[in-house]
Short mmCIF file of C-alpha atoms and ligand atoms in Angstrom, two decimals:
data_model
loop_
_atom_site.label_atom_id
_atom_site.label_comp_id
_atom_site.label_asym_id
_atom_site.label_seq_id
_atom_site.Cartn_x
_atom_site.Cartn_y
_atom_site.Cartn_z
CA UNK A 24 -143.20 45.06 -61.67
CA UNK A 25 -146.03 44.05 -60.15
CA UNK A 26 -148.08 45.80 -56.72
CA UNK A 27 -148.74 43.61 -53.98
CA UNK A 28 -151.09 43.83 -51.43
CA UNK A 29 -150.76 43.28 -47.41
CA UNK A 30 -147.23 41.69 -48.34
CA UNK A 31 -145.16 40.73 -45.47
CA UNK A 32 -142.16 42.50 -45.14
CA UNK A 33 -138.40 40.06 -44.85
CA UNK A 34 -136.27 41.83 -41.65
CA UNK A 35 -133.26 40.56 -40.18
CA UNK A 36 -134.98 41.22 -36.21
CA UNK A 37 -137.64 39.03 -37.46
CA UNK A 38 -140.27 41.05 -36.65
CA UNK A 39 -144.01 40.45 -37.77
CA UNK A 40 -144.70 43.38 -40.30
CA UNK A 41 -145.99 44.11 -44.02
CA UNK A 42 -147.19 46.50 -46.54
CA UNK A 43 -150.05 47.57 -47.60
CA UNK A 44 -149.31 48.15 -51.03
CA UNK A 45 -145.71 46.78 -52.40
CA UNK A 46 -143.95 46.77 -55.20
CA UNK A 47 -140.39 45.37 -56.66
CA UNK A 48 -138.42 47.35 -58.77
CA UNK A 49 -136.25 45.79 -61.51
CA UNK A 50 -135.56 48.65 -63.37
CA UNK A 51 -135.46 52.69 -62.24
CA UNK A 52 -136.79 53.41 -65.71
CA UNK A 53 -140.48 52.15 -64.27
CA UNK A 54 -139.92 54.46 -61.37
CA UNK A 55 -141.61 57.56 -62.80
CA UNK A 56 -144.55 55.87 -64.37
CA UNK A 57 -144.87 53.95 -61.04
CA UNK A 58 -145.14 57.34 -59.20
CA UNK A 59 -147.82 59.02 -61.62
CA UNK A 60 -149.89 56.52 -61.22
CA UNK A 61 -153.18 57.59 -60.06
CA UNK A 62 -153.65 54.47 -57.46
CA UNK A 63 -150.21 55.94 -56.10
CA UNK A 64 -149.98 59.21 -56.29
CA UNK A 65 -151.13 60.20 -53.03
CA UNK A 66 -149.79 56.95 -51.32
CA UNK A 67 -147.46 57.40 -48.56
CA UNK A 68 -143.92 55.63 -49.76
CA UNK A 69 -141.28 53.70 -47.59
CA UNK A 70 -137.99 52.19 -49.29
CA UNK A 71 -137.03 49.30 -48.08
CA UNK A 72 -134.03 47.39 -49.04
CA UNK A 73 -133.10 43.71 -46.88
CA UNK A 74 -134.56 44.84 -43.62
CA UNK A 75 -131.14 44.67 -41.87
CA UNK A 76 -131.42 48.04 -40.03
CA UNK A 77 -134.85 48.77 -39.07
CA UNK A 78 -137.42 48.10 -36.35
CA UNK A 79 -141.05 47.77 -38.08
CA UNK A 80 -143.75 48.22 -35.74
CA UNK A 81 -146.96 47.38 -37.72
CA UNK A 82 -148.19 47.18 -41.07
CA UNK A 83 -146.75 50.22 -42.91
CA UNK A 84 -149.17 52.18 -44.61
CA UNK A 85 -149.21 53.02 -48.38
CA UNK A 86 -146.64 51.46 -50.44
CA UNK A 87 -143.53 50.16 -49.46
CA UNK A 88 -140.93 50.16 -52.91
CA UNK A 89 -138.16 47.42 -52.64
CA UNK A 90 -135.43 48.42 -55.64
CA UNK A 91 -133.93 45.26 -57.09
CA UNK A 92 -131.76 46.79 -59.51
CA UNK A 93 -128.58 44.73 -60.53
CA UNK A 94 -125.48 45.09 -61.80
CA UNK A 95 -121.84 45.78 -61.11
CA UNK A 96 -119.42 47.57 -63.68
CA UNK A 97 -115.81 48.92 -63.16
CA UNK A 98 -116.34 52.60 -64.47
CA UNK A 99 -112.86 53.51 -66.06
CA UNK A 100 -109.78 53.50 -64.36
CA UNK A 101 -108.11 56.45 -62.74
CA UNK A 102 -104.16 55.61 -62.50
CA UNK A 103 -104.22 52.82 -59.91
CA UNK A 104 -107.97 53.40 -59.22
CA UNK A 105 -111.36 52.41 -60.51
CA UNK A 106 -114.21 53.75 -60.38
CA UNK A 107 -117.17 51.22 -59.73
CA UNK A 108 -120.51 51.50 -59.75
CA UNK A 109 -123.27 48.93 -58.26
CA UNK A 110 -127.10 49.18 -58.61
CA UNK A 111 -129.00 49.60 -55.08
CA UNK A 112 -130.26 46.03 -55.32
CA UNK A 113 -127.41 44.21 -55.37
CA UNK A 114 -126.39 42.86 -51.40
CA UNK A 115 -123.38 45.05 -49.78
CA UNK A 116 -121.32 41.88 -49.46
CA UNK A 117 -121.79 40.54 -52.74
CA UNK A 118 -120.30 43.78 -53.94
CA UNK A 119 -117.49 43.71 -51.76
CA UNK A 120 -116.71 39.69 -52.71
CA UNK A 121 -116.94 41.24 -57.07
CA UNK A 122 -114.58 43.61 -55.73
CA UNK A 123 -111.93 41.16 -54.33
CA UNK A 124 -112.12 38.95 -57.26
CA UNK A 125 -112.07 41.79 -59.73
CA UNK A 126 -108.55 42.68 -57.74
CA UNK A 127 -109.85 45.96 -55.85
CA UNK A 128 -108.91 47.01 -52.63
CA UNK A 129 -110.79 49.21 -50.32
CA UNK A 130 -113.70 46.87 -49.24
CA UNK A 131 -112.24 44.24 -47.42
CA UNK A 132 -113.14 46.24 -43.93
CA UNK A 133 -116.58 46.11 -44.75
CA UNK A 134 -116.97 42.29 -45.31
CA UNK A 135 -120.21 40.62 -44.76
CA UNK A 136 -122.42 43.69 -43.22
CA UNK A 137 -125.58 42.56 -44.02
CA UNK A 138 -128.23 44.70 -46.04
CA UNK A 139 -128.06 45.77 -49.47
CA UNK A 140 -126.07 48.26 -51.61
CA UNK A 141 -128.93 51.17 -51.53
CA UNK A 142 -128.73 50.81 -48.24
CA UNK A 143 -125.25 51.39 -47.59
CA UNK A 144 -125.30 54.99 -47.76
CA UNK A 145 -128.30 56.21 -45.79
CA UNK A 146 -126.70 54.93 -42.76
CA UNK A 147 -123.00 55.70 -43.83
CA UNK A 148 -121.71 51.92 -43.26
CA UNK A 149 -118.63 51.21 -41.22
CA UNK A 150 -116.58 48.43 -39.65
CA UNK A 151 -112.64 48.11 -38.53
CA UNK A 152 -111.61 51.59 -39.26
CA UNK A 153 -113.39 52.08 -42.72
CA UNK A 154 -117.02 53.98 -43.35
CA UNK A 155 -118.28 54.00 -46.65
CA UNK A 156 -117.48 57.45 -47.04
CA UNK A 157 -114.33 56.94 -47.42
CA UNK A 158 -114.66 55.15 -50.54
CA UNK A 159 -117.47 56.98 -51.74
CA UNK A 160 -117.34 58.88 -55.19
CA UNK A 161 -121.17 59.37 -55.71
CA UNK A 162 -124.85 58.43 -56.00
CA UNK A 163 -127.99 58.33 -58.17
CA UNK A 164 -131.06 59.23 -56.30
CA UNK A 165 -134.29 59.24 -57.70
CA UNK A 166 -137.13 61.85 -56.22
CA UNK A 167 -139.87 60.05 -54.86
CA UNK A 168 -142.13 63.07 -55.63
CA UNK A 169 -141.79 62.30 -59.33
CA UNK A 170 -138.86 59.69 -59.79
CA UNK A 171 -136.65 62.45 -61.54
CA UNK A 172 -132.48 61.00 -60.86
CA UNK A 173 -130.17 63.14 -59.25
CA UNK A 174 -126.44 62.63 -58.75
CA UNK A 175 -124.91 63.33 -55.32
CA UNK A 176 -121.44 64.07 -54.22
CA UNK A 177 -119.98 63.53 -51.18
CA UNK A 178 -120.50 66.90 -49.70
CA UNK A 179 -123.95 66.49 -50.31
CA UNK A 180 -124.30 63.09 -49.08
CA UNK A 181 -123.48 65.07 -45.95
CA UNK A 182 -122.49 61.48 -44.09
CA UNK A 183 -121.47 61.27 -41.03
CA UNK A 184 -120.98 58.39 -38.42
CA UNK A 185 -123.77 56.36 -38.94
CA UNK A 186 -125.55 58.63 -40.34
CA UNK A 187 -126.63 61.04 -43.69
CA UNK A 188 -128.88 63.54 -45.69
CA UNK A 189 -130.88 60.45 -46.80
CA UNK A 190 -130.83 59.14 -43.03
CA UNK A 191 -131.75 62.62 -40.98
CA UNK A 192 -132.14 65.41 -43.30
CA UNK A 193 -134.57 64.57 -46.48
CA UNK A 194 -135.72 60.81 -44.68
CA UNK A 195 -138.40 59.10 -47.12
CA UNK A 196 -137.86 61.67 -49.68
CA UNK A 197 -134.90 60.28 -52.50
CA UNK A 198 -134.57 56.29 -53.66
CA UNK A 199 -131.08 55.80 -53.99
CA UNK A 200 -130.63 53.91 -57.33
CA UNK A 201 -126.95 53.23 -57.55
CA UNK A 202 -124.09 54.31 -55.84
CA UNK A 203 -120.18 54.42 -57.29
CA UNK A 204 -117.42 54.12 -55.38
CA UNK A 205 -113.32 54.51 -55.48
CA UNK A 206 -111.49 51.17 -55.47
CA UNK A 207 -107.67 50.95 -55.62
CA UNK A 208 -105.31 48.41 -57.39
CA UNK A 209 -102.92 48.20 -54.66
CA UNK A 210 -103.78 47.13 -50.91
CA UNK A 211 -103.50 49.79 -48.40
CA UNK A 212 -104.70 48.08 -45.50
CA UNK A 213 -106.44 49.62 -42.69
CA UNK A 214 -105.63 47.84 -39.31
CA UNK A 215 -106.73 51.02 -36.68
CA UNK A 216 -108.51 47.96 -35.37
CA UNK A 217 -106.03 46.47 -32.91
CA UNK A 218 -107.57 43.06 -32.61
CA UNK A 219 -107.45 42.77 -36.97
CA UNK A 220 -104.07 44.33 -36.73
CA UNK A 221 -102.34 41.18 -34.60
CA UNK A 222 -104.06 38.96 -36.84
CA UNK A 223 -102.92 40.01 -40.09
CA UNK A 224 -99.33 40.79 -39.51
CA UNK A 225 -99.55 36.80 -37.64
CA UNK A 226 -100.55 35.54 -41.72
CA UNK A 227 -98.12 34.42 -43.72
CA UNK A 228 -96.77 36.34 -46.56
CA UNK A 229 -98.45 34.44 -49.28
CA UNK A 230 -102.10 35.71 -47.09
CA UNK A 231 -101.38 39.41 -46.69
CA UNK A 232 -103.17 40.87 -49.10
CA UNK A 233 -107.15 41.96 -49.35
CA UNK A 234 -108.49 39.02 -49.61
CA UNK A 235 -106.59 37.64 -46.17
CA UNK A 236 -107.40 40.81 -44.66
CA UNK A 237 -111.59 39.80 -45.45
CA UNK A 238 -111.52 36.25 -44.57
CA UNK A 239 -109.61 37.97 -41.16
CA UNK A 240 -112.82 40.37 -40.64
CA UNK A 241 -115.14 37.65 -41.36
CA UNK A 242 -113.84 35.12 -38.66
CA UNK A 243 -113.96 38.09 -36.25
CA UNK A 244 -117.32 39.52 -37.14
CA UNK A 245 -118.94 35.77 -37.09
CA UNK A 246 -116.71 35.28 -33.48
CA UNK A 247 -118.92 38.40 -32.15
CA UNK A 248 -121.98 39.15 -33.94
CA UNK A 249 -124.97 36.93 -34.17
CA UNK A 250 -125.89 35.22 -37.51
CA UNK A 251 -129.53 37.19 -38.10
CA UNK A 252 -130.28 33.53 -40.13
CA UNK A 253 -130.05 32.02 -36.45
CA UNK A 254 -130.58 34.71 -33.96
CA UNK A 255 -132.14 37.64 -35.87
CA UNK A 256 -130.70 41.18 -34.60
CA UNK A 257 -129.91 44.04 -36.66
CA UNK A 258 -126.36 44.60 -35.63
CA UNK A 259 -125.47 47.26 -33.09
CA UNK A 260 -128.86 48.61 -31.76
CA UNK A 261 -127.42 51.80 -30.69
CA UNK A 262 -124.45 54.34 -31.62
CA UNK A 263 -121.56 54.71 -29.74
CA UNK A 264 -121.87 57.70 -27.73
CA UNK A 265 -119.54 60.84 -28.20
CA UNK A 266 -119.54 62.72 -25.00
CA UNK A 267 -117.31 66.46 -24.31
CA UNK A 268 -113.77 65.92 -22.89
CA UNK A 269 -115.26 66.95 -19.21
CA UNK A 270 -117.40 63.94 -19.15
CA UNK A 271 -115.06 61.28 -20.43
CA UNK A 272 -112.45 62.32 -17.81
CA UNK A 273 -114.85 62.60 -14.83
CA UNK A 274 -116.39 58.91 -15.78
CA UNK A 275 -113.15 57.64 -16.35
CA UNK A 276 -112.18 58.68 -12.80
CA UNK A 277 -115.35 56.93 -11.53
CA UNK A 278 -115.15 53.98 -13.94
CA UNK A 279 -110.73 53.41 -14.79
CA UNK A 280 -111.53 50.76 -17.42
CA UNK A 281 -114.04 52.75 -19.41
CA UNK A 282 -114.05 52.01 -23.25
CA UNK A 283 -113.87 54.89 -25.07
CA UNK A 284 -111.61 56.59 -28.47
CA UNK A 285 -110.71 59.95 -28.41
CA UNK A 286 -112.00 61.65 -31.52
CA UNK A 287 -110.38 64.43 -33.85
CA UNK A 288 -112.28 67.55 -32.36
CA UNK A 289 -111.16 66.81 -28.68
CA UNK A 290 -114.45 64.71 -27.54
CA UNK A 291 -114.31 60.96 -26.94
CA UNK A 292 -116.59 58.07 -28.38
CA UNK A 293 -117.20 56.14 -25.55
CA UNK A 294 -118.14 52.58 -26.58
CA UNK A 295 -122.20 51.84 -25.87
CA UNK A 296 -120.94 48.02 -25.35
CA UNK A 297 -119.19 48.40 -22.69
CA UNK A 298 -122.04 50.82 -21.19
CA UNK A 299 -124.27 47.81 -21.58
CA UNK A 300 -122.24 45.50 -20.43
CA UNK A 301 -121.60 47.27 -17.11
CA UNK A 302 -125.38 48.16 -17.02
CA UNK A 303 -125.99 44.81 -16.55
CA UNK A 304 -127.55 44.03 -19.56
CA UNK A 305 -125.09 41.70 -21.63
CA UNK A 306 -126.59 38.13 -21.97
CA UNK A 307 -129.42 39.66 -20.86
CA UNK A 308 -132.98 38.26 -21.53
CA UNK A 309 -136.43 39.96 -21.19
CA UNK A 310 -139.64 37.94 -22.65
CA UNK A 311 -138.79 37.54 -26.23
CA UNK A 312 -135.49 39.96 -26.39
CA UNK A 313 -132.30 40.23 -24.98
CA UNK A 314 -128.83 41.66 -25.70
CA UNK A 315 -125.90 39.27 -27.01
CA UNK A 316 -124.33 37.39 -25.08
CA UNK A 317 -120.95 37.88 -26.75
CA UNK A 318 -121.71 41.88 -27.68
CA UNK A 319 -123.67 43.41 -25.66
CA UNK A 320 -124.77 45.68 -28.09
CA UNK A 321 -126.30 44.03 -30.61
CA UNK A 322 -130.18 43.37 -29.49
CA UNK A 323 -132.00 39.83 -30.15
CA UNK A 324 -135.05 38.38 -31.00
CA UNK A 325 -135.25 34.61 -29.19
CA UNK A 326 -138.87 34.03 -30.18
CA UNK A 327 -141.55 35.75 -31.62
CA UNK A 328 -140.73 39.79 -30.40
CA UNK A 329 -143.22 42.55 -31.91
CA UNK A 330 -141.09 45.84 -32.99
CA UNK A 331 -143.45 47.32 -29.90
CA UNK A 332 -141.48 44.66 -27.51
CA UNK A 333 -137.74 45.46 -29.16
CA UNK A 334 -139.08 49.14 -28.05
CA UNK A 335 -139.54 48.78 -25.12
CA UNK A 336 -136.85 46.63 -24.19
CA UNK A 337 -134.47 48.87 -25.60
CA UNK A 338 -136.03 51.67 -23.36
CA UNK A 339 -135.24 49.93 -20.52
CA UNK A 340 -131.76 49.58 -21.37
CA UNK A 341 -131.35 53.00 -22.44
CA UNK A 342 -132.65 54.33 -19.04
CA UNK A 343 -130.22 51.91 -17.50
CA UNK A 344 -127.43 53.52 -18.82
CA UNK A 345 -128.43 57.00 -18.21
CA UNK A 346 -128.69 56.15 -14.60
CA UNK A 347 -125.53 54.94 -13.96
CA UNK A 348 -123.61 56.79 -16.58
CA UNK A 349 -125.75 60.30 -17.79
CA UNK A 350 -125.30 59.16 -21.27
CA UNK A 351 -128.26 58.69 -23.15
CA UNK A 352 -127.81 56.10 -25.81
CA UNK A 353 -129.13 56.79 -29.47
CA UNK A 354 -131.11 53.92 -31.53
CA UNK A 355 -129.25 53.17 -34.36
CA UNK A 356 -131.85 51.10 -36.47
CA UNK A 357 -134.50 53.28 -38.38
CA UNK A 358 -137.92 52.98 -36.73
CA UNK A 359 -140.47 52.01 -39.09
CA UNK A 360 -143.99 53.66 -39.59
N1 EPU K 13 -117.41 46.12 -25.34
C1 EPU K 13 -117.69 45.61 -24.10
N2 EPU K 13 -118.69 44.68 -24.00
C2 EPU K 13 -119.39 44.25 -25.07
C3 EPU K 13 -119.09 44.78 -26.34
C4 EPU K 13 -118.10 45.72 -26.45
O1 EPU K 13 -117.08 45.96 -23.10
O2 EPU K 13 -120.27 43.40 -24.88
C5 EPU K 13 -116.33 47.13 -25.46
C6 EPU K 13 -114.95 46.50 -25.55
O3 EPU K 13 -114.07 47.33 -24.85
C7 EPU K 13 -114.64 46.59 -27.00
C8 EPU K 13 -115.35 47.85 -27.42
O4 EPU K 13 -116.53 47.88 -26.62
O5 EPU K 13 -113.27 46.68 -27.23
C9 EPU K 13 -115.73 47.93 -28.87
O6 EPU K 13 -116.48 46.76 -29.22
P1 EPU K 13 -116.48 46.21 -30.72
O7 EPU K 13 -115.10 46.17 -31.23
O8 EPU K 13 -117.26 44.95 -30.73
O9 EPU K 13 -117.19 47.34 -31.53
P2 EPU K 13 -118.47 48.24 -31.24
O10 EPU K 13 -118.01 49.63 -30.95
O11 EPU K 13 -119.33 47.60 -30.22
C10 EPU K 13 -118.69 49.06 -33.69
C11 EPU K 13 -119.76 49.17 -34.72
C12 EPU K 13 -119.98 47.83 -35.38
C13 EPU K 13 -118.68 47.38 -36.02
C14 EPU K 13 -117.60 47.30 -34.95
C15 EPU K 13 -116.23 46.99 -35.51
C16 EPU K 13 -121.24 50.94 -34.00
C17 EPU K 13 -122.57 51.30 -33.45
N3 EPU K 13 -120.99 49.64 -34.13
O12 EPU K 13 -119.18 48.21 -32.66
O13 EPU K 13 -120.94 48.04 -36.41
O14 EPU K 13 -118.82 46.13 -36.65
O15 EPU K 13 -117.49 48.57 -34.27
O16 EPU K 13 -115.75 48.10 -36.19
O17 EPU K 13 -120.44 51.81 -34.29
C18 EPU K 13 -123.29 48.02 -36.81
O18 EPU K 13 -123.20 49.23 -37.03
O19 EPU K 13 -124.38 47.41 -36.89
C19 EPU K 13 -122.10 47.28 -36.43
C20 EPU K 13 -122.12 45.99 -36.12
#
């Protein structure tokens, strides 16, 4: 491990940025010397994994700690289940591809999100009907105060959509160092998502199984969402709004073909696409940024945007919406310093 000085920092928006100080970490073992170093000690610390879910503004102060831990291990087996466990470094959908070929089920949903396996937690991952929480058995954390590991379970995780104790309660306080999760032998497929649900019972018989279902999410996710390689983005840019009962059925009066999924507790999740979209805003372009053409709301970088540009830009949208539909839309990338 080796500290780096004024590195720049790799992000799927593309935006300029970089550390003052930063280091990779190979092994969690070097965490705790790493931390009582005198040169560190009273260093401000950011972990950053691939970049896929943040908006960096500037040069982050103090030392920005990348952990490229690797590995991937079934656990032991649990009747028709096993227990895996990946080290934060690895990338989420390399872990979900050793899955598939190690003949686990579970993951398939969650094909090619980008960022990496530390990652996955703090924001509670989750496409076609499947977070990450509901595979989740537990984590390793380490304290950034003094590196000590801690194990969490689920409870404590405290995840929620898009969201967790590592995301909004203790932010910048725990590395996450590995993470295990419950796999099963037999597919149980999840098609909530009506769009993955035509296409898989349309595969033949030989192709219904996990690793159909994946290729299935992977043609639809590369059909919608921009290729950060070619159009960098950090997938959706905001949350999908849940609103009280009273204000889905009064918009839905004013607006018949609003988007929206009623959720467990009575309230509805209205989707912040379609918000966009009727906002105006899909295809979209403003200097630099824009929102997709083919979602509306996943937010793009055409050129050479600054994180204050995405900002701003994503201001304007937000007070678009509110204006026509009092909803005020949440960011969904982590703003970083
Ligand atoms: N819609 C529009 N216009 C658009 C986009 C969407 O009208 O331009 C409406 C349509 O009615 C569509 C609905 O919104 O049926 C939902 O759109 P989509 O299926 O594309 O999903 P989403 O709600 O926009 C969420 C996640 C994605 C995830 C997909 C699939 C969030 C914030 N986003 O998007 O996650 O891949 O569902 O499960 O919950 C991410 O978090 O970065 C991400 C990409």
């Amino acid at each position: 491990m080796t500290l780096r000085g004024h590195a720049a920092l790799v992000n799927t928006l593309g935006l300029p940025a970089s550390a003052q100080w930063y280091a990779a970490l190979d092994d969690i073992a070097q965490l705790p010397a790493l931390l009582a170093n005198p040169s560190v000690t009273n260093l401000p610390l950011t972990v950053l994994g691939e970049g896929s879910n943040v908006v960096l503004r500037a040069e982050l102060p103090g030392l920005v700690l990348r952990p490229q831990m690797r590995g991937m291990r079934i656990v032991e087996w649990r009747g028709s289940q096993a227990l895996i466990e990946c080290q934060a470094g690895e990338s989420w959908d390399a872990l979900v591809q050793w899955s598939l070929k190690q003949g686990l089920a579970g993951l398939e949903n969650l094909s090619l999100i980008p960022g990496s396996v530390g990652a996955a937690p703090v924001q509670n991952i989750g496409a076609y009907g499947v977070e990450l929480a509901d595979r989740f058995d537990s984590l390793i954390a380490c304290s950034l105060q003094n590196g000590k590991p801690r194990s969490f379970s689920p409870q404590e995780c405290a995840f929620a959509y898009r969201d967790s104790f590592f995301k909004s309660v203790e932010p910048g306080a725990w590395m996450i160092s590995s993470v295990r999760l419950l796999l099963d032998r037999d597919l149980a497929p999840v098609l909530g998502y009506a769009d993955l649900a035509s296409r898989y019972q349309a595969l033949p018989d030989e192709q219904r199984n996990a690793t159909g279902l994946r290729e299935l999410v992977c043609s639809l996710r590369r059909s919608k969402l921009p290729d950060p390689a070619l159009l960098p983005n950090a997938g959706s840019f905001f949350k999908n709004p849940v609103v009280p009962a009273e204000q889905y059925t009064s918009l839905q009066l004013r607006y018949p073909d609003l988007a929206a999924y009623p959720q467990a507790d009575g309230s509805y999740k209205l989707a912040a696409g379609w918000l966009i979209e009727r906002a105006g805003w899909k295809g979209k372009r403003v200097g630099n940024v824009g929102m997709h053409a083919q979602q509306a709301l996943v937010l793009v970088n055409y050129a050479e945007a600054t994180g204050a540009e995405v900002l701003a830009f994503a201001d304007l949208v937000r007070q678009s919406v509110a204006e026509m539909f009092d909803v005020v839309l949440e960011q969904e990338p982590i703003i970083l310093p």
